[in-house]
PDB file of C-alpha atoms in Angstrom:
ATOM      1  CA  ASP K  12     -12.126 -13.186  -7.053  1.00 67.00           C
ATOM      2  CA  VAL K  13      -8.691 -11.620  -6.889  1.00 67.00           C
ATOM      3  CA  LYS K  14      -6.469 -13.067  -4.237  1.00 88.00           C
ATOM      4  CA  VAL K  15      -3.143 -12.363  -2.599  1.00 94.00           C
ATOM      5  CA  THR K  16      -2.362 -14.695   0.274  1.00 95.00           C
ATOM      6  CA  GLN K  17       0.412 -14.561   2.829  1.00 95.00           C
ATOM      7  CA  SER K  18       1.685 -17.635   4.622  1.00 90.00           C
ATOM      8  CA  SER K  19       1.126 -16.426   8.184  1.00 91.00           C
ATOM      9  CA  ARG K  20      -0.953 -13.748   9.868  1.00 92.00           C
ATOM     10  CA  TYR K  21       1.213 -13.723  12.993  1.00 95.00           C
ATOM     11  CA  LEU K  22       4.798 -14.840  13.458  1.00 96.00           C
ATOM     12  CA  VAL K  23       7.137 -14.728  16.456  1.00 97.00           C
ATOM     13  CA  LYS K  24      10.862 -15.274  15.921  1.00 97.00           C
ATOM     14  CA  ARG K  25      14.038 -14.844  17.901  1.00 97.00           C
ATOM     15  CA  THR K  26      16.911 -12.478  17.144  1.00 97.00           C
ATOM     16  CA  GLY K  27      19.334 -14.041  14.664  1.00 97.00           C
ATOM     17  CA  GLU K  28      16.851 -16.498  13.165  1.00 97.00           C
ATOM     18  CA  LYS K  29      16.359 -16.731   9.426  1.00 97.00           C
ATOM     19  CA  VAL K  30      12.786 -15.819   8.561  1.00 97.00           C
ATOM     20  CA  PHE K  31      10.821 -16.542   5.400  1.00 97.00           C
ATOM     21  CA  LEU K  32       7.617 -14.688   4.544  1.00 97.00           C
ATOM     22  CA  GLU K  33       5.716 -16.143   1.615  1.00 97.00           C
ATOM     23  CA  CYS K  34       3.258 -14.445  -0.707  1.00 97.00           C
ATOM     24  CA  VAL K  35       1.181 -16.046  -3.439  1.00 97.00           C
ATOM     25  CA  GLN K  36      -1.104 -14.379  -5.982  1.00 96.00           C
ATOM     26  CA  ASP K  37      -3.535 -16.075  -8.320  1.00 94.00           C
ATOM     27  CA  MET K  38      -4.036 -13.252 -10.824  1.00 89.00           C
ATOM     28  CA  ASP K  39      -1.089 -13.911 -13.159  1.00 90.00           C
ATOM     29  CA  HIS K  40       0.377 -10.528 -12.220  1.00 89.00           C
ATOM     30  CA  GLU K  41       3.876  -9.623 -13.368  1.00 89.00           C
ATOM     31  CA  ASN K  42       4.634  -7.214 -10.515  1.00 90.00           C
ATOM     32  CA  MET K  43       4.924  -8.197  -6.887  1.00 94.00           C
ATOM     33  CA  PHE K  44       5.886  -6.025  -3.929  1.00 95.00           C
ATOM     34  CA  TRP K  45       6.894  -6.277  -0.287  1.00 97.00           C
ATOM     35  CA  TYR K  46       6.148  -3.383   2.077  1.00 96.00           C
ATOM     36  CA  ARG K  47       6.512  -2.896   5.770  1.00 96.00           C
ATOM     37  CA  GLN K  48       3.985  -0.862   7.694  1.00 93.00           C
ATOM     38  CA  ASP K  49       4.886   0.945  10.905  1.00 92.00           C
ATOM     39  CA  PRO K  50       2.822   3.390  12.960  1.00 86.00           C
ATOM     40  CA  GLY K  51       3.568   6.970  11.980  1.00 84.00           C
ATOM     41  CA  LEU K  52       5.646   5.897   8.979  1.00 87.00           C
ATOM     42  CA  GLY K  53       2.990   4.500   6.677  1.00 87.00           C
ATOM     43  CA  LEU K  54       4.008   1.907   4.087  1.00 91.00           C
ATOM     44  CA  ARG K  55       7.566   1.682   2.880  1.00 92.00           C
ATOM     45  CA  LEU K  56       8.662  -0.407  -0.088  1.00 93.00           C
ATOM     46  CA  ILE K  57      11.292  -3.028   0.689  1.00 96.00           C
ATOM     47  CA  TYR K  58      11.674  -4.838  -2.648  1.00 95.00           C
ATOM     48  CA  PHE K  59       9.691  -5.427  -5.773  1.00 92.00           C
ATOM     49  CA  SER K  60       9.851  -7.807  -8.691  1.00 93.00           C
ATOM     50  CA  TYR K  61       8.566  -7.256 -12.226  1.00 88.00           C
ATOM     51  CA  ASP K  62       9.266 -10.756 -13.515  1.00 89.00           C
ATOM     52  CA  VAL K  63      10.477 -14.174 -12.430  1.00 92.00           C
ATOM     53  CA  LYS K  64      14.017 -13.979 -11.050  1.00 88.00           C
ATOM     54  CA  MET K  65      13.991 -10.179 -11.461  1.00 90.00           C
ATOM     55  CA  LYS K  66      14.067  -7.876  -8.471  1.00 92.00           C
ATOM     56  CA  GLU K  67      14.764  -4.276  -7.593  1.00 91.00           C
ATOM     57  CA  LYS K  68      15.478  -2.616  -4.281  1.00 93.00           C
ATOM     58  CA  GLY K  69      12.850  -0.377  -2.838  1.00 91.00           C
ATOM     59  CA  ASP K  70      13.347   2.358  -0.282  1.00 90.00           C
ATOM     60  CA  ILE K  71      14.458   0.220   2.686  1.00 95.00           C
ATOM     61  CA  PRO K  72      16.110  -3.013   1.430  1.00 96.00           C
ATOM     62  CA  GLU K  73      18.788  -3.260   4.134  1.00 96.00           C
ATOM     63  CA  GLY K  74      18.532  -6.465   6.129  1.00 96.00           C
ATOM     64  CA  TYR K  75      16.185  -8.117   3.618  1.00 97.00           C
ATOM     65  CA  SER K  76      16.436 -10.221   0.489  1.00 97.00           C
ATOM     66  CA  VAL K  77      13.794 -11.661  -1.842  1.00 97.00           C
ATOM     67  CA  SER K  78      13.249 -14.614  -4.109  1.00 96.00           C
ATOM     68  CA  ARG K  79      10.939 -15.038  -7.075  1.00 96.00           C
ATOM     69  CA  GLU K  80      11.334 -18.454  -8.664  1.00 95.00           C
ATOM     70  CA  LYS K  81       7.762 -18.691  -9.953  1.00 95.00           C
ATOM     71  CA  LYS K  82       5.500 -15.966 -11.259  1.00 95.00           C
ATOM     72  CA  GLU K  83       2.871 -16.446  -8.568  1.00 96.00           C
ATOM     73  CA  ARG K  84       5.176 -16.566  -5.559  1.00 97.00           C
ATOM     74  CA  PHE K  85       7.346 -13.868  -3.981  1.00 97.00           C
ATOM     75  CA  SER K  86       9.291 -14.535  -0.802  1.00 97.00           C
ATOM     76  CA  LEU K  87      10.790 -12.056   1.631  1.00 98.00           C
ATOM     77  CA  ILE K  88      13.793 -13.289   3.593  1.00 98.00           C
ATOM     78  CA  LEU K  89      15.253 -11.888   6.773  1.00 97.00           C
ATOM     79  CA  GLU K  90      18.698 -13.473   6.866  1.00 94.00           C
ATOM     80  CA  SER K  91      19.257 -12.703  10.541  1.00 96.00           C
ATOM     81  CA  ALA K  92      16.205 -11.221  12.199  1.00 97.00           C
ATOM     82  CA  SER K  93      16.646  -8.239  14.501  1.00 97.00           C
ATOM     83  CA  THR K  94      14.242  -6.548  16.897  1.00 97.00           C
ATOM     84  CA  ASN K  95      13.989  -3.475  14.657  1.00 96.00           C
ATOM     85  CA  GLN K  96      12.406  -5.693  12.009  1.00 98.00           C
ATOM     86  CA  THR K  97       9.356  -6.195  14.198  1.00 97.00           C
ATOM     87  CA  SER K  98       6.609  -4.855  11.959  1.00 97.00           C
ATOM     88  CA  MET K  99       3.591  -5.577   9.773  1.00 95.00           C
ATOM     89  CA  TYR K 100       4.658  -6.913   6.366  1.00 97.00           C
ATOM     90  CA  LEU K 101       2.342  -6.492   3.393  1.00 96.00           C
ATOM     91  CA  CYS K 102       2.627  -8.151   0.013  1.00 96.00           C
ATOM     92  CA  ALA K 103       0.983  -6.751  -3.116  1.00 94.00           C
ATOM     93  CA  SER K 104       0.768  -7.563  -6.806  1.00 92.00           C
ATOM     94  CA  SER K 105      -0.250  -5.820 -10.015  1.00 87.00           C
ATOM     95  CA  PHE K 106      -0.104  -6.141 -13.751  1.00 82.00           C
ATOM     96  CA  LEU K 107       2.905  -4.621 -15.445  1.00 75.00           C
ATOM     97  CA  GLY K 108       1.932  -1.151 -16.670  1.00 64.00           C
ATOM     98  CA  LEU K 109       2.361  -0.918 -20.408  1.00 58.00           C
ATOM     99  CA  SER K 110       1.159   2.661 -20.651  1.00 54.00           C
ATOM    100  CA  ILE K 111       0.642   5.600 -18.377  1.00 46.00           C
ATOM    101  CA  SER K 112      -2.602   4.064 -17.171  1.00 51.00           C
ATOM    102  CA  TYR K 113      -2.166   2.517 -13.793  1.00 58.00           C
ATOM    103  CA  ASN K 114      -2.848  -1.049 -12.841  1.00 66.00           C
ATOM    104  CA  GLU K 115      -4.215  -1.451  -9.339  1.00 78.00           C
ATOM    105  CA  GLN K 116      -2.087  -3.052  -6.655  1.00 86.00           C
ATOM    106  CA  PHE K 117      -3.860  -5.813  -4.741  1.00 89.00           C
ATOM    107  CA  PHE K 118      -2.746  -6.406  -1.185  1.00 92.00           C
ATOM    108  CA  GLY K 119      -2.589  -9.456   1.024  1.00 94.00           C
ATOM    109  CA  PRO K 120      -3.853  -9.401   4.629  1.00 92.00           C
ATOM    110  CA  GLY K 121      -0.389  -8.862   6.090  1.00 94.00           C
ATOM    111  CA  THR K 122       1.941 -10.760   8.413  1.00 96.00           C
ATOM    112  CA  ARG K 123       2.591  -9.283  11.816  1.00 95.00           C
ATOM    113  CA  LEU K 124       6.149 -10.295  12.697  1.00 97.00           C
ATOM    114  CA  THR K 125       7.534  -9.977  16.201  1.00 97.00           C
ATOM    115  CA  VAL K 126      11.260 -10.483  16.741  1.00 97.00           C
ATOM    116  CA  LEU K 127      12.213 -11.118  20.365  1.00 96.00           C
TER     117      LEU K 127
ATOM    118  CA  GLY A  39      11.734  13.215  -4.991  1.00 82.00           C
ATOM    119  CA  ASN A  40       8.161  12.065  -4.712  1.00 86.00           C
ATOM    120  CA  SER A  41       6.264  12.469  -1.481  1.00 92.00           C
ATOM    121  CA  VAL A  42       2.750  12.478  -0.065  1.00 95.00           C
ATOM    122  CA  THR A  43       1.661  14.448   2.981  1.00 96.00           C
ATOM    123  CA  GLN A  44      -1.681  13.738   4.587  1.00 95.00           C
ATOM    124  CA  MET A  45      -3.290  15.139   7.678  1.00 88.00           C
ATOM    125  CA  GLU A  46      -2.297  13.486  10.886  1.00 84.00           C
ATOM    126  CA  GLY A  47      -4.864  11.622  12.837  1.00 85.00           C
ATOM    127  CA  PRO A  48      -6.505  10.254  14.599  1.00 94.00           C
ATOM    128  CA  VAL A  49      -9.773  11.724  13.368  1.00 96.00           C
ATOM    129  CA  THR A  50     -12.847  10.980  15.455  1.00 97.00           C
ATOM    130  CA  LEU A  51     -16.319  11.776  14.144  1.00 97.00           C
ATOM    131  CA  SER A  52     -19.903  11.023  14.994  1.00 97.00           C
ATOM    132  CA  GLU A  53     -22.032   9.046  12.567  1.00 97.00           C
ATOM    133  CA  GLU A  54     -23.441  11.174   9.703  1.00 96.00           C
ATOM    134  CA  ALA A  55     -20.757  13.845  10.113  1.00 97.00           C
ATOM    135  CA  PHE A  56     -18.879  15.282   7.134  1.00 97.00           C
ATOM    136  CA  LEU A  57     -15.392  13.941   6.547  1.00 97.00           C
ATOM    137  CA  THR A  58     -12.362  15.608   4.978  1.00 97.00           C
ATOM    138  CA  ILE A  59      -8.892  14.107   5.006  1.00 97.00           C
ATOM    139  CA  ASN A  60      -6.336  16.398   3.414  1.00 97.00           C
ATOM    140  CA  CYS A  61      -3.643  15.119   1.075  1.00 97.00           C
ATOM    141  CA  THR A  62      -0.983  17.065  -0.818  1.00 97.00           C
ATOM    142  CA  TYR A  63       1.810  15.712  -2.956  1.00 96.00           C
ATOM    143  CA  THR A  64       5.144  16.448  -4.556  1.00 94.00           C
ATOM    144  CA  ALA A  65       5.956  14.519  -7.715  1.00 89.00           C
ATOM    145  CA  THR A  66       7.733  14.627 -11.021  1.00 77.00           C
ATOM    146  CA  GLY A  67       5.624  14.862 -14.138  1.00 77.00           C
ATOM    147  CA  TYR A  68       1.917  14.229 -13.911  1.00 83.00           C
ATOM    148  CA  PRO A  69       1.276  11.596 -11.256  1.00 88.00           C
ATOM    149  CA  SER A  70      -1.718   9.340 -10.801  1.00 88.00           C
ATOM    150  CA  LEU A  71      -3.319   9.696  -7.356  1.00 92.00           C
ATOM    151  CA  PHE A  72      -5.038   7.164  -5.110  1.00 93.00           C
ATOM    152  CA  TRP A  73      -6.783   6.632  -1.829  1.00 96.00           C
ATOM    153  CA  TYR A  74      -6.419   3.236  -0.191  1.00 95.00           C
ATOM    154  CA  VAL A  75      -8.337   2.059   2.877  1.00 96.00           C
ATOM    155  CA  GLN A  76      -7.278  -0.489   5.475  1.00 94.00           C
ATOM    156  CA  TYR A  77     -10.022  -1.927   7.664  1.00 94.00           C
ATOM    157  CA  PRO A  78      -9.001  -3.414  11.023  1.00 89.00           C
ATOM    158  CA  GLY A  79      -7.069  -6.646  10.618  1.00 84.00           C
ATOM    159  CA  GLU A  80      -7.011  -6.493   6.835  1.00 86.00           C
ATOM    160  CA  GLY A  81      -4.716  -5.502   3.994  1.00 88.00           C
ATOM    161  CA  LEU A  82      -5.154  -2.358   1.903  1.00 91.00           C
ATOM    162  CA  GLN A  83      -7.915  -1.940  -0.663  1.00 91.00           C
ATOM    163  CA  LEU A  84      -8.082   0.634  -3.411  1.00 91.00           C
ATOM    164  CA  LEU A  85     -10.858   3.095  -2.563  1.00 95.00           C
ATOM    165  CA  LEU A  86     -10.629   5.481  -5.521  1.00 95.00           C
ATOM    166  CA  LYS A  87      -8.197   6.951  -8.005  1.00 92.00           C
ATOM    167  CA  ALA A  88      -7.679   9.811 -10.465  1.00 92.00           C
ATOM    168  CA  THR A  89      -5.165   9.770 -13.270  1.00 87.00           C
ATOM    169  CA  LYS A  90      -5.220  13.345 -14.605  1.00 88.00           C
ATOM    170  CA  ALA A  91      -5.882  16.876 -13.453  1.00 91.00           C
ATOM    171  CA  ASP A  92      -9.513  17.740 -12.578  1.00 94.00           C
ATOM    172  CA  ASP A  93     -10.511  14.061 -12.546  1.00 94.00           C
ATOM    173  CA  LYS A  94     -12.802  13.104  -9.685  1.00 96.00           C
ATOM    174  CA  GLY A  95     -12.513   9.635  -8.210  1.00 95.00           C
ATOM    175  CA  SER A  96     -15.504   8.279  -6.310  1.00 96.00           C
ATOM    176  CA  ASN A  97     -16.536   5.076  -4.571  1.00 96.00           C
ATOM    177  CA  LYS A  98     -18.792   4.080  -1.647  1.00 95.00           C
ATOM    178  CA  GLY A  99     -19.815   7.725  -1.125  1.00 97.00           C
ATOM    179  CA  PHE A 100     -16.204   8.935  -0.940  1.00 98.00           C
ATOM    180  CA  GLU A 101     -14.875  11.478  -3.425  1.00 98.00           C
ATOM    181  CA  ALA A 102     -11.551  13.137  -4.219  1.00 98.00           C
ATOM    182  CA  THR A 103     -10.648  15.602  -6.974  1.00 98.00           C
ATOM    183  CA  TYR A 104      -7.191  15.838  -8.539  1.00 96.00           C
ATOM    184  CA  ARG A 105      -6.177  19.494  -8.178  1.00 96.00           C
ATOM    185  CA  LYS A 106      -2.955  20.152 -10.050  1.00 92.00           C
ATOM    186  CA  GLU A 107      -2.830  23.845  -9.178  1.00 93.00           C
ATOM    187  CA  THR A 108      -2.784  23.088  -5.445  1.00 95.00           C
ATOM    188  CA  THR A 109      -1.124  19.635  -5.771  1.00 95.00           C
ATOM    189  CA  SER A 110      -3.910  18.185  -3.651  1.00 97.00           C
ATOM    190  CA  PHE A 111      -6.227  15.176  -3.572  1.00 97.00           C
ATOM    191  CA  HIS A 112      -8.424  15.624  -0.496  1.00 98.00           C
ATOM    192  CA  LEU A 113     -10.769  12.791   0.483  1.00 98.00           C
ATOM    193  CA  GLU A 114     -14.366  13.720   1.363  1.00 98.00           C
ATOM    194  CA  LYS A 115     -17.552  11.968   2.393  1.00 98.00           C
ATOM    195  CA  GLY A 116     -20.809  13.708   3.158  1.00 96.00           C
ATOM    196  CA  SER A 117     -22.084  11.362   5.861  1.00 96.00           C
ATOM    197  CA  VAL A 118     -19.781   8.841   7.514  1.00 97.00           C
ATOM    198  CA  GLN A 119     -20.881   5.545   9.014  1.00 97.00           C
ATOM    199  CA  VAL A 120     -19.421   3.443  11.814  1.00 97.00           C
ATOM    200  CA  SER A 121     -18.335   0.945   9.142  1.00 96.00           C
ATOM    201  CA  ASP A 122     -16.045   3.635   7.628  1.00 97.00           C
ATOM    202  CA  SER A 123     -13.729   3.372  10.639  1.00 97.00           C
ATOM    203  CA  ALA A 124     -10.369   2.459   9.132  1.00 97.00           C
ATOM    204  CA  VAL A 125      -6.956   3.819   8.206  1.00 95.00           C
ATOM    205  CA  TYR A 126      -6.886   5.852   4.986  1.00 97.00           C
ATOM    206  CA  PHE A 127      -3.758   6.216   2.862  1.00 95.00           C
ATOM    207  CA  CYS A 128      -3.154   8.734   0.112  1.00 96.00           C
ATOM    208  CA  ALA A 129      -0.679   7.554  -2.533  1.00 93.00           C
ATOM    209  CA  LEU A 130       0.777   8.426  -5.925  1.00 91.00           C
ATOM    210  CA  ILE A 131       2.519   6.922  -8.892  1.00 86.00           C
ATOM    211  CA  PRO A 132       4.710   9.468 -10.682  1.00 82.00           C
ATOM    212  CA  GLY A 133       4.177  10.145 -14.346  1.00 74.00           C
ATOM    213  CA  GLY A 134       6.395   8.410 -16.880  1.00 64.00           C
ATOM    214  CA  GLY A 135       9.127   5.865 -16.180  1.00 58.00           C
ATOM    215  CA  SER A 136       8.346   3.586 -13.240  1.00 56.00           C
ATOM    216  CA  ASN A 137       4.587   3.614 -13.500  1.00 58.00           C
ATOM    217  CA  TYR A 138       4.013   0.883 -10.970  1.00 70.00           C
ATOM    218  CA  LYS A 139       5.721   2.063  -7.766  1.00 78.00           C
ATOM    219  CA  LEU A 140       3.402   3.616  -5.205  1.00 86.00           C
ATOM    220  CA  THR A 141       4.529   6.299  -2.759  1.00 89.00           C
ATOM    221  CA  PHE A 142       2.256   6.390   0.301  1.00 92.00           C
ATOM    222  CA  GLY A 143       1.407   8.988   2.902  1.00 93.00           C
ATOM    223  CA  LYS A 144       1.642   7.979   6.543  1.00 92.00           C
ATOM    224  CA  GLY A 145      -2.020   7.159   6.912  1.00 94.00           C
ATOM    225  CA  THR A 146      -4.909   8.724   8.813  1.00 95.00           C
ATOM    226  CA  LEU A 147      -6.868   6.721  11.357  1.00 95.00           C
ATOM    227  CA  LEU A 148     -10.589   7.482  11.247  1.00 97.00           C
ATOM    228  CA  THR A 149     -12.896   6.420  14.059  1.00 97.00           C
ATOM    229  CA  VAL A 150     -16.636   6.931  13.651  1.00 97.00           C
ATOM    230  CA  ASN A 151     -18.758   6.700  16.788  1.00 96.00           C
ATOM    231  CA  PRO A 152     -22.476   5.810  16.748  1.00 94.00           C
TER     232      PRO A 152
END
């Protein structure tokens, strides 16, 4: 069974803390993604990676960085957490599309982060 | 740029009612279109997809037809159940180039009452 797991379901941090959100997939997917989900805004792409050590900015990368040292693991880092980063964070993975046919993105259960 | 507009919720229906959630898009080229569903407390799951004009995606009694002339991909179900209560997201991947980046609509919350 396909699986994307995220390290925590709920996380509470203080303003200024460094925060690590971990995502692991067991499907040997090349692509991995980090989104944040906010009411009324839907899902917005923060960063994605199409290979180990490769990354590209998504639509809202400010205040975030990522790390992909192994194919199965993709980490989202908040260098100095702020209250406006309180949100639901979703990780996803997919195969690298080699043609116009789409390869489904599989999502993890999400991490609800609260920054106080 | 690429964008997806879906009807705002929340939508509240009684069991066995007919469901329509409207979705229209703006995209370059010929996009692939998707509906994802998010059940309470869970991540997103792909519900159905269509990759070219006039294709119909279907799954679990839900259907959506890719209408290029109206740039639409409306989600329908003939008889909803309480277990269909969830948030539904319309999404696209644009044709050509970056064929792995999804653009999502804002989501529509559906509540089905017994």
